Coordinates of C-alpha atoms in Angstrom, one line a residue:
M1 CA -25.9 82.9 -72.3
E2 CA -27.4 79.4 -72.1
I3 CA -24.1 77.9 -73.6
L4 CA -22.1 79.7 -70.9
T5 CA -24.3 78.4 -68.1
Q6 CA -24.0 74.8 -69.3
K7 CA -20.2 75.2 -69.5
R8 CA -20.1 76.6 -65.9
K9 CA -22.3 73.7 -64.6
K10 CA -20.0 71.2 -66.4
R11 CA -16.9 72.8 -64.9
N12 CA -18.4 72.8 -61.4
K13 CA -19.4 69.1 -61.7
E14 CA -15.8 68.2 -62.7
F15 CA -14.6 69.6 -59.4
L16 CA -17.2 67.8 -57.2
L17 CA -15.6 65.3 -54.7
G18 CA -16.7 61.8 -54.8
D19 CA -17.4 59.7 -51.7
D20 CA -14.0 58.0 -51.9
E21 CA -12.1 61.2 -52.1
L22 CA -14.1 62.8 -49.4
G23 CA -13.8 59.8 -47.1
L24 CA -10.0 59.8 -47.7
I25 CA -9.8 63.5 -46.7
L26 CA -11.9 63.0 -43.6
S27 CA -10.0 59.9 -42.5
R28 CA -7.0 62.2 -42.0
V29 CA -8.9 64.7 -39.8
S30 CA -8.6 63.6 -36.2
D31 CA -9.4 66.8 -34.2
P32 CA -13.0 66.5 -32.9
D33 CA -13.7 70.2 -33.5
D34 CA -12.4 70.1 -37.1
R35 CA -14.6 67.0 -37.8
K36 CA -17.6 68.7 -36.3
S37 CA -17.0 71.7 -38.5
A38 CA -16.6 69.5 -41.6
S39 CA -19.9 67.7 -40.8
Q40 CA -21.7 71.1 -40.9
V41 CA -20.7 71.8 -44.5
C42 CA -23.5 69.9 -46.1
K43 CA -25.4 66.6 -45.9
G44 CA -22.8 64.8 -47.9
W45 CA -20.0 65.9 -45.6
R46 CA -22.1 65.0 -42.6
L47 CA -22.8 61.5 -43.9
M48 CA -19.1 60.8 -44.8
E49 CA -17.9 62.2 -41.4
G50 CA -20.2 59.7 -39.7
L51 CA -19.0 56.8 -41.9
T52 CA -15.3 57.6 -41.3
R53 CA -15.5 58.2 -37.5
S54 CA -13.4 55.6 -35.7
S55 CA -13.8 56.6 -32.0
L56 CA -16.7 57.8 -29.9
R57 CA -17.1 58.8 -26.2
V58 CA -20.7 58.9 -25.1
L59 CA -21.8 61.0 -22.1
N60 CA -25.6 60.6 -22.5
L61 CA -26.8 57.1 -23.3
D62 CA -30.3 58.4 -24.2
H63 CA -28.6 59.4 -27.5
L64 CA -27.0 56.0 -28.0
P65 CA -29.3 54.6 -30.8
Q66 CA -29.0 57.8 -32.9
L67 CA -25.2 58.0 -32.4
L68 CA -24.6 54.3 -33.3
S69 CA -26.7 54.5 -36.4
R70 CA -24.7 57.6 -37.5
Y71 CA -21.3 56.0 -36.7
P72 CA -21.4 52.4 -37.8
N73 CA -17.7 52.0 -38.4
L74 CA -16.4 52.7 -34.9
N75 CA -13.4 50.8 -33.7
T76 CA -13.2 52.5 -30.3
F77 CA -16.1 53.2 -27.9
E78 CA -16.0 54.8 -24.4
T79 CA -18.5 55.8 -21.8
P80 CA -18.5 56.7 -18.1
K81 CA -22.2 55.7 -17.8
G82 CA -23.7 52.5 -16.7
M83 CA -24.6 50.5 -19.8
S84 CA -27.4 48.0 -19.7
N85 CA -27.4 44.6 -21.5
A86 CA -29.6 46.2 -24.2
D87 CA -27.1 49.0 -24.7
L88 CA -24.2 46.6 -25.1
A89 CA -26.2 44.4 -27.4
L90 CA -27.1 47.5 -29.5
L91 CA -23.4 48.4 -29.6
A92 CA -22.4 45.0 -30.8
Q93 CA -25.2 44.9 -33.5
S94 CA -24.4 48.5 -34.7
C95 CA -20.6 48.4 -34.7
P96 CA -19.3 44.9 -35.7
K97 CA -15.9 46.4 -36.5
L98 CA -15.4 47.4 -32.9
E99 CA -11.9 46.7 -31.6
A100 CA -11.7 48.5 -28.2
I101 CA -14.3 49.3 -25.5
K102 CA -13.6 51.4 -22.4
L103 CA -16.1 51.5 -19.6
V104 CA -14.5 53.9 -17.1
A105 CA -15.5 54.7 -13.5
I106 CA -18.9 56.1 -13.0
N107 CA -19.5 59.4 -11.2
I108 CA -21.7 58.1 -8.5
D109 CA -22.7 61.5 -7.2
E110 CA -23.8 62.6 -10.6
E111 CA -25.7 59.3 -11.2
I112 CA -27.6 59.1 -8.0
G113 CA -28.3 62.8 -7.9
T114 CA -29.2 65.1 -4.9
Q115 CA -32.0 62.9 -3.7
G116 CA -29.8 59.8 -3.6
G117 CA -27.0 61.7 -1.7
R118 CA -29.5 62.9 0.9
A119 CA -30.9 59.4 1.3
L120 CA -27.4 57.9 1.9
Q121 CA -26.9 60.6 4.6
G122 CA -30.1 59.6 6.3
L123 CA -31.9 62.8 5.3
E124 CA -35.5 63.1 3.9
S125 CA -35.3 62.6 0.2
G126 CA -38.4 60.7 -0.9
I127 CA -36.4 57.5 -1.6
S128 CA -34.8 55.1 0.8
A129 CA -31.0 54.5 1.3
D130 CA -31.6 50.8 0.3
Q131 CA -33.1 51.9 -3.0
V132 CA -30.0 54.1 -3.7
I133 CA -27.6 51.3 -2.8
E134 CA -29.4 49.0 -5.2
Q135 CA -29.3 51.7 -7.9
M136 CA -25.5 52.0 -7.4
R137 CA -25.1 48.2 -7.6
V138 CA -26.9 48.2 -10.9
L139 CA -24.9 51.1 -12.2
V140 CA -21.5 49.5 -11.6
Q141 CA -22.6 46.0 -12.8
V142 CA -21.5 45.2 -16.3
G143 CA -24.2 43.0 -17.7
D144 CA -23.3 39.4 -18.5
E145 CA -25.8 39.1 -21.4
G146 CA -24.5 42.4 -22.9
L147 CA -20.9 41.2 -22.7
C148 CA -21.9 37.9 -24.4
A149 CA -23.5 39.9 -27.2
L150 CA -20.5 42.1 -27.5
A151 CA -18.0 39.3 -27.5
N152 CA -20.0 37.4 -30.1
G153 CA -20.9 40.3 -32.3
C154 CA -17.5 42.1 -32.5
P155 CA -15.0 39.5 -33.7
K156 CA -12.2 42.1 -34.0
L157 CA -12.5 43.1 -30.3
S158 CA -8.9 43.2 -29.0
K159 CA -9.0 45.7 -26.1
I160 CA -11.3 45.8 -23.1
V161 CA -11.0 48.4 -20.3
V162 CA -13.4 48.1 -17.4
I163 CA -12.6 50.5 -14.5
E164 CA -14.4 50.3 -11.1
R165 CA -17.1 48.0 -12.4
K166 CA -18.2 44.6 -11.5
V167 CA -18.0 41.9 -14.2
G168 CA -19.9 38.7 -13.5
M169 CA -18.5 35.2 -14.0
V170 CA -20.6 34.6 -17.1
G171 CA -19.3 37.9 -18.5
F172 CA -15.7 36.8 -18.0
M173 CA -16.4 33.4 -19.6
A174 CA -18.1 35.1 -22.6
I175 CA -15.2 37.4 -23.1
T176 CA -12.5 34.8 -22.9
S177 CA -14.3 32.2 -25.0
A178 CA -15.6 34.4 -27.8
A179 CA -13.1 37.4 -28.1
H180 CA -10.4 35.4 -29.9
N181 CA -8.4 38.5 -30.7
L182 CA -8.3 39.9 -27.2
T183 CA -4.8 41.2 -26.4
Y184 CA -5.4 43.9 -23.8
L185 CA -7.5 43.5 -20.7
D186 CA -7.6 46.3 -18.0
L187 CA -9.9 45.7 -15.0
E188 CA -8.5 48.3 -12.6
E189 CA -10.4 48.6 -9.3
S190 CA -12.9 46.0 -10.4
F191 CA -13.7 42.9 -8.3
V192 CA -11.9 39.9 -9.9
S193 CA -12.5 36.5 -8.4
D194 CA -10.2 33.5 -8.5
Q195 CA -12.7 31.9 -10.8
A196 CA -12.5 34.9 -13.2
L197 CA -8.7 34.6 -13.2
E198 CA -9.1 30.9 -14.0
A199 CA -11.2 31.8 -17.0
I200 CA -8.7 34.3 -18.2
G201 CA -5.7 32.0 -17.5
S202 CA -7.2 29.0 -19.4
S203 CA -8.6 30.9 -22.3
S204 CA -7.1 30.8 -25.8
C205 CA -7.1 34.6 -26.1
P206 CA -3.6 35.9 -26.9
V207 CA -3.7 38.4 -24.0
R208 CA -0.5 40.4 -23.9
V209 CA -1.4 43.1 -21.4
L210 CA -3.3 42.3 -18.2
R211 CA -3.9 45.1 -15.7
L212 CA -5.3 44.1 -12.3
K213 CA -4.6 47.1 -10.2
L214 CA -6.6 47.2 -6.9
C215 CA -8.5 44.0 -7.9
A216 CA -8.2 42.0 -4.7
V217 CA -6.1 39.3 -6.5
S218 CA -5.1 36.3 -4.3
D219 CA -2.2 33.9 -4.5
A220 CA -4.6 31.3 -5.8
G221 CA -5.7 33.6 -8.6
L222 CA -2.1 34.2 -9.6
G223 CA -1.7 30.4 -9.7
F224 CA -4.4 30.2 -12.4
L225 CA -2.7 32.8 -14.5
A226 CA 0.8 31.3 -14.1
N227 CA -0.3 27.8 -14.9
G228 CA -2.7 28.7 -17.7
S229 CA -2.1 29.1 -21.4
C230 CA -2.0 32.9 -21.0
S231 CA 1.4 32.5 -19.2
K232 CA 2.9 32.1 -22.7
T233 CA 1.5 35.3 -24.0
I234 CA 1.4 38.0 -21.2
K235 CA 4.1 40.6 -21.6
E236 CA 2.7 43.2 -19.2
L237 CA 1.2 42.3 -15.8
N238 CA 0.0 45.0 -13.4
L239 CA -0.7 43.8 -9.9
N240 CA -0.3 47.1 -8.1
A241 CA -1.9 47.5 -4.7
N242 CA -3.1 43.9 -4.4
M243 CA -2.0 43.7 -0.8
E244 CA -3.1 40.1 -0.2
I245 CA -0.5 38.7 -2.6
T246 CA 2.4 36.9 -0.8
D247 CA 5.6 35.2 -1.7
V248 CA 3.6 32.1 -2.6
G249 CA 1.8 33.7 -5.4
V250 CA 4.7 35.8 -6.7
S251 CA 7.0 32.8 -6.8
L252 CA 4.7 31.3 -9.5
L253 CA 5.2 34.2 -11.9
C254 CA 8.5 32.8 -13.0
K255 CA 6.4 30.5 -15.2
M256 CA 5.5 33.5 -17.4
C257 CA 8.1 32.9 -20.1
V258 CA 7.6 36.2 -22.1
L259 CA 6.9 38.6 -19.2
E260 CA 8.6 42.0 -19.8
E261 CA 6.7 44.4 -17.5
L262 CA 5.7 43.6 -13.9
D263 CA 4.1 46.0 -11.5
L264 CA 4.1 44.8 -7.8
G265 CA 4.0 48.3 -6.2
V266 CA 2.3 48.4 -2.8
C267 CA 2.2 44.6 -2.6
M268 CA 3.5 44.9 0.9
K269 CA 3.6 41.3 2.0
I270 CA 6.3 40.3 -0.5
T271 CA 9.7 39.5 1.1
D272 CA 13.1 38.5 -0.3
V273 CA 11.6 35.0 -0.9
G274 CA 9.3 36.4 -3.6
G275 CA 11.8 39.1 -4.6
Q276 CA 14.5 36.5 -5.5
A277 CA 11.9 34.4 -7.2
I278 CA 11.1 37.3 -9.5
S279 CA 14.7 37.5 -10.6
A280 CA 14.2 34.2 -12.3
I281 CA 12.0 36.0 -14.9
R282 CA 15.0 36.8 -17.1
T283 CA 12.8 38.5 -19.8
L284 CA 11.9 41.4 -17.5
K285 CA 12.5 44.9 -18.8
K286 CA 10.4 47.0 -16.5
L287 CA 9.8 46.3 -12.8
N288 CA 7.9 48.3 -10.1
L289 CA 8.7 47.6 -6.5
E290 CA 7.6 50.9 -5.0
C291 CA 6.3 50.6 -1.4
V292 CA 7.4 47.0 -1.0
F293 CA 9.3 47.6 2.2
L294 CA 10.4 44.0 3.2
L295 CA 12.9 43.6 0.4
T296 CA 16.6 43.7 1.2
E297 CA 20.0 43.6 -0.6
K298 CA 19.4 39.9 -1.4
T299 CA 16.6 40.7 -3.8
F300 CA 18.4 43.5 -5.6
V301 CA 21.6 41.5 -6.0
A302 CA 19.6 38.7 -7.6
L303 CA 17.8 41.1 -9.9
A304 CA 21.0 42.7 -11.0
E305 CA 22.7 39.4 -11.7
N306 CA 19.8 37.6 -13.4
C307 CA 17.6 40.3 -15.1
L308 CA 20.1 41.4 -17.6
Y309 CA 17.6 43.1 -19.9
L310 CA 16.0 45.2 -17.1
E311 CA 15.6 48.8 -18.4
V312 CA 13.3 50.5 -15.9
L313 CA 13.3 50.0 -12.1
R314 CA 11.0 51.7 -9.7
L315 CA 11.8 51.6 -5.9
D316 CA 10.8 53.1 -2.7
G317 CA 13.0 56.0 -1.4
G318 CA 13.8 54.0 1.8
T319 CA 15.5 51.2 -0.1
E320 CA 18.9 50.1 1.3
M321 CA 21.9 51.8 -0.3
A322 CA 23.3 48.4 -1.2
A323 CA 20.4 48.0 -3.7
F324 CA 21.9 50.7 -5.9
D325 CA 25.4 49.3 -5.7
A326 CA 24.1 46.0 -7.0
F327 CA 23.4 47.6 -10.4
L328 CA 26.9 49.1 -10.9
G329 CA 28.0 48.0 -14.3
H330 CA 24.5 46.8 -15.4
K331 CA 24.4 47.0 -19.2
C332 CA 20.7 47.8 -19.8
L333 CA 19.3 49.8 -16.9
R334 CA 18.1 53.1 -18.4
S335 CA 15.9 54.6 -15.7
L336 CA 15.7 54.5 -11.9
R337 CA 12.7 56.0 -10.2
L338 CA 12.5 56.6 -6.5
I339 CA 9.4 57.8 -4.6
G340 CA 8.5 58.4 -1.0
Y341 CA 10.7 59.9 1.8
M342 CA 14.5 60.3 1.7
P343 CA 16.1 58.5 4.7
N344 CA 18.5 60.5 6.9
D345 CA 21.4 58.2 5.9
F346 CA 20.8 58.7 2.2
R347 CA 24.0 59.5 0.4
G348 CA 24.1 61.4 -2.9
S349 CA 27.4 59.7 -3.6
T350 CA 25.6 56.4 -4.1
L351 CA 23.4 57.7 -6.9
E352 CA 26.4 59.5 -8.4
R353 CA 28.4 56.4 -8.5
L354 CA 25.5 54.5 -10.1
A355 CA 25.1 57.3 -12.7
L356 CA 28.8 57.2 -13.6
R357 CA 29.3 53.5 -13.6
C358 CA 26.1 52.2 -15.2
P359 CA 26.8 52.8 -18.9
S360 CA 23.2 52.7 -20.1
L361 CA 21.6 54.9 -17.4
E362 CA 19.8 57.9 -18.7
S363 CA 17.8 59.2 -15.8
I364 CA 17.2 59.0 -12.1
V365 CA 13.7 60.2 -11.3
V366 CA 13.1 61.6 -7.8
P367 CA 10.5 63.6 -5.9
E368 CA 10.7 67.4 -6.1
D369 CA 11.1 67.4 -2.3
W370 CA 14.6 65.9 -2.7
R371 CA 15.9 68.6 -5.0
E372 CA 17.6 70.9 -2.4
R373 CA 19.4 68.1 -0.6
L374 CA 20.5 66.1 -3.7
L375 CA 21.8 69.2 -5.4
H376 CA 23.9 69.8 -2.3
L377 CA 25.1 66.1 -2.1
M378 CA 25.9 65.5 -5.8
Q379 CA 28.2 67.2 -8.3
E380 CA 26.4 69.7 -10.4
S381 CA 27.4 68.2 -13.7
T382 CA 26.1 64.7 -12.7
A383 CA 22.9 66.1 -11.1
S384 CA 22.0 68.2 -14.1
R385 CA 22.6 65.3 -16.5
F386 CA 20.8 62.5 -14.7
L387 CA 18.3 63.9 -12.2
Q388 CA 14.6 64.4 -13.0
F389 CA 12.4 65.9 -10.4
I390 CA 8.6 65.2 -10.3
D391 CA 5.8 66.1 -8.0
C392 CA 4.6 63.0 -6.1

């Protein structure tokens, strides 16, 4: 009996998984629920699940120290909570392999609570409205000291997303001077000063994607980007809804020699002067001009003639019919997207002609509200092949 027991133990030992094998298995498990189940098998599986975890989204910063000690090999971190300088420094110290951080918009109602909401409404709450406003300011502020620690402690940091937060000037300088591998910077709905754009523009970071939607960007700020070293690396630039931008700033963008994607939607001060200047960016592949109402046929003729690699074009529904005719015979245009209202003089034959005479065209994306009228105005075979209807 003793001999059989020893043989059974030896056989079981032969089938035990080592850390390398277990780590390889868990590295292929991406579903959060499956990873959670795996971590509950035993202490060994829990340990290896922590060591192989690559991404983490934290909803309660009170648990941050324990979580970071368990997951030291993170390359992606995200939270909708207001991180302090100490939190960011701890993240940098605990996760030196971090490559991407996303600080998304804070739920202010959740953060300030019922008392804070009552204070802002002028109701009795035990705290003053001024105290709540200060609390909100602190919540949306991304600490400069923390960003410095993050930029210096995470040499592989390549992607930073900061949505509806405020980044101080020191923070921008820290990011652009220390994060040498930074290629992706998204600052949507965050206040971005001209000085901050100067820091970004003059940095040695190989920024390829720069998203500045609703960031109150000015013409002067665009000048810093266009004249800085980043103009040689940026391939995607999102300036959507920066309504102070004018032809002066837009005309500088032709200095961006590798720009492939440009979003100028809702930049409503741009006229044909800026529109024709954009056509000098011959590397463009995707262009958004939705809700830019002052553009005429001149701009679209220039785009069609000069932007020979343009693949995706987004326009407002009220665009002149001549804009579509300008792209007849274009060799690369794959997708045309129209939003907004359909003018009374809109002719389905114009879209039909474009669909049949633009050899590369694959889709015309239009609002669902247009369905009935377009199906009546266009041949069924053309409509079914090219039209895509979406809810706007």
